[in-house]
Amino acid sequence: MIIHLKDNINAEQAAGIAEKINAFHTVSQGKNVLISGSGMKDVPNAIEAHVDQFWVFDNDIQLASREYQDEKREVKIGDVTIGGHQNATLLIGGPCSVESEDQIRDAAQLLVGMGLTTLRGGCYKPRTSPYSFQGLGLEGLHLLAKMREEFGLNVITEARDATHIHEVIEHSDVIQVGAKAMYDQGILRACAKTQKPVLIKRGFGTTLKEFVQAAEFVLSGGNENVILCERGLRTFETNTRFTLDLCGVAWLQEHTNLPIVLDPSHAMGYSYGVPVLAKACVAMGIDGLLIEAHRNPSVAKSDASQQLNHSEFKQLLDQIRPVAESVGYKII
Ligand code: PEP
Ligand code: MN
């Protein structure tokens, strides 16, 4: 249950009222809000006098639900907005990993030359093998910060575990919580304590409900700047790396108020399929599209087979633009 308290109640009083009914106190939509688990079906008598409005839920998708807030949330990334009513798809590009200053500068120049604003690049890579390239760590974050300075780009990079979450928060404009880290409560709780936007990628064996509940951790902890990212599920199919769950995207659009980004690069796993999938994604009217691109994919230190080269990335923009327009969207 979500309870909006009356405006005359301050934060301290709200915390006291929350304690009385064993609920959670947070601030949402600028109001003092109490949240309890979906077990609570009625406002307890003891607090009735303080209640302005309330919503009852039969599961723990609450702050993210359309029943609570029908309007899609807007998340500000620097001067750029993702979500809301703008009917725009934010194209996020860049390599899987930050590998060197030269390499990430090439990527930054590509984006700036195309009029794009948001550079991605991993510095702490959640690799399946301990012997693979693990990312440049803090050195990579400094390189991203340099690109932000030089080119005025927003940067998005991943927190792999809670040990370096504060470094990532400090140096990024959007914190990416990866598919493997999505269940990490240390990361989610740290993300809740900042106001930086958080992009949560869906785990590849995660139900939609679990996915949105991860977002609820961040929302209820005090950070309303949450973006969801579908990047493919593990199925019985082995010819593609994962299976992009577009049905799931339709469900999220119907039932949640969070901006949605799609990542066809990790889903497909092979660059040949990325442009056509990107068109399918954009046709759904989505808030963002995340595409991996590298100046020379064949020598990329991670995810080599799925990254577009820079000329393919430019062509992709030409290919998705008319699709976006056909559904009343623009690519930003
Ligand atoms: C990535 O974005 O490079 C990445 C590791 O993605 P995921 O967490 O979706 O596997
Ligand atoms: Mn990758």
PDB file of C-alpha atoms in Angstrom, residues 1 3 17 20-21 40-51 54:
ATOM      1  CA  MET A   1       0.000   0.000   0.000  1.00  0.00           C
ATOM      2  CA  ILE A   3      -0.121   6.270   1.516  1.00  0.00           C
ATOM      3  CA  ILE A  17       3.855   7.509  11.736  1.00  0.00           C
ATOM      4  CA  LYS A  20       3.751   3.026  14.181  1.00  0.00           C
ATOM      5  CA  ILE A  21       2.378   0.880  11.359  1.00  0.00           C
ATOM      6  CA  MET A  40      -1.824  -4.312   3.872  1.00  0.00           C
ATOM      7  CA  LYS A  41      -5.308  -3.817   2.424  1.00  0.00           C
ATOM      8  CA  ASP A  42      -6.758  -1.058   4.651  1.00  0.00           C
ATOM      9  CA  VAL A  43      -5.414   2.121   6.193  1.00  0.00           C
ATOM     10  CA  PRO A  44      -4.837   1.306   9.904  1.00  0.00           C
ATOM     11  CA  ASN A  45      -7.266   3.241  12.164  1.00  0.00           C
ATOM     12  CA  ALA A  46      -4.368   4.645  14.183  1.00  0.00           C
ATOM     13  CA  ILE A  47      -3.150   6.837  11.293  1.00  0.00           C
ATOM     14  CA  GLU A  48      -6.385   7.566   9.425  1.00  0.00           C
ATOM     15  CA  ALA A  49      -6.413  11.243  10.431  1.00  0.00           C
ATOM     16  CA  HIS A  50      -3.056  11.869   8.705  1.00  0.00           C
ATOM     17  CA  VAL A  51      -3.891  10.261   5.373  1.00  0.00           C
ATOM     18  CA  PHE A  54      -3.887   5.847  -0.628  1.00  0.00           C
TER      19      PHE A  54
END
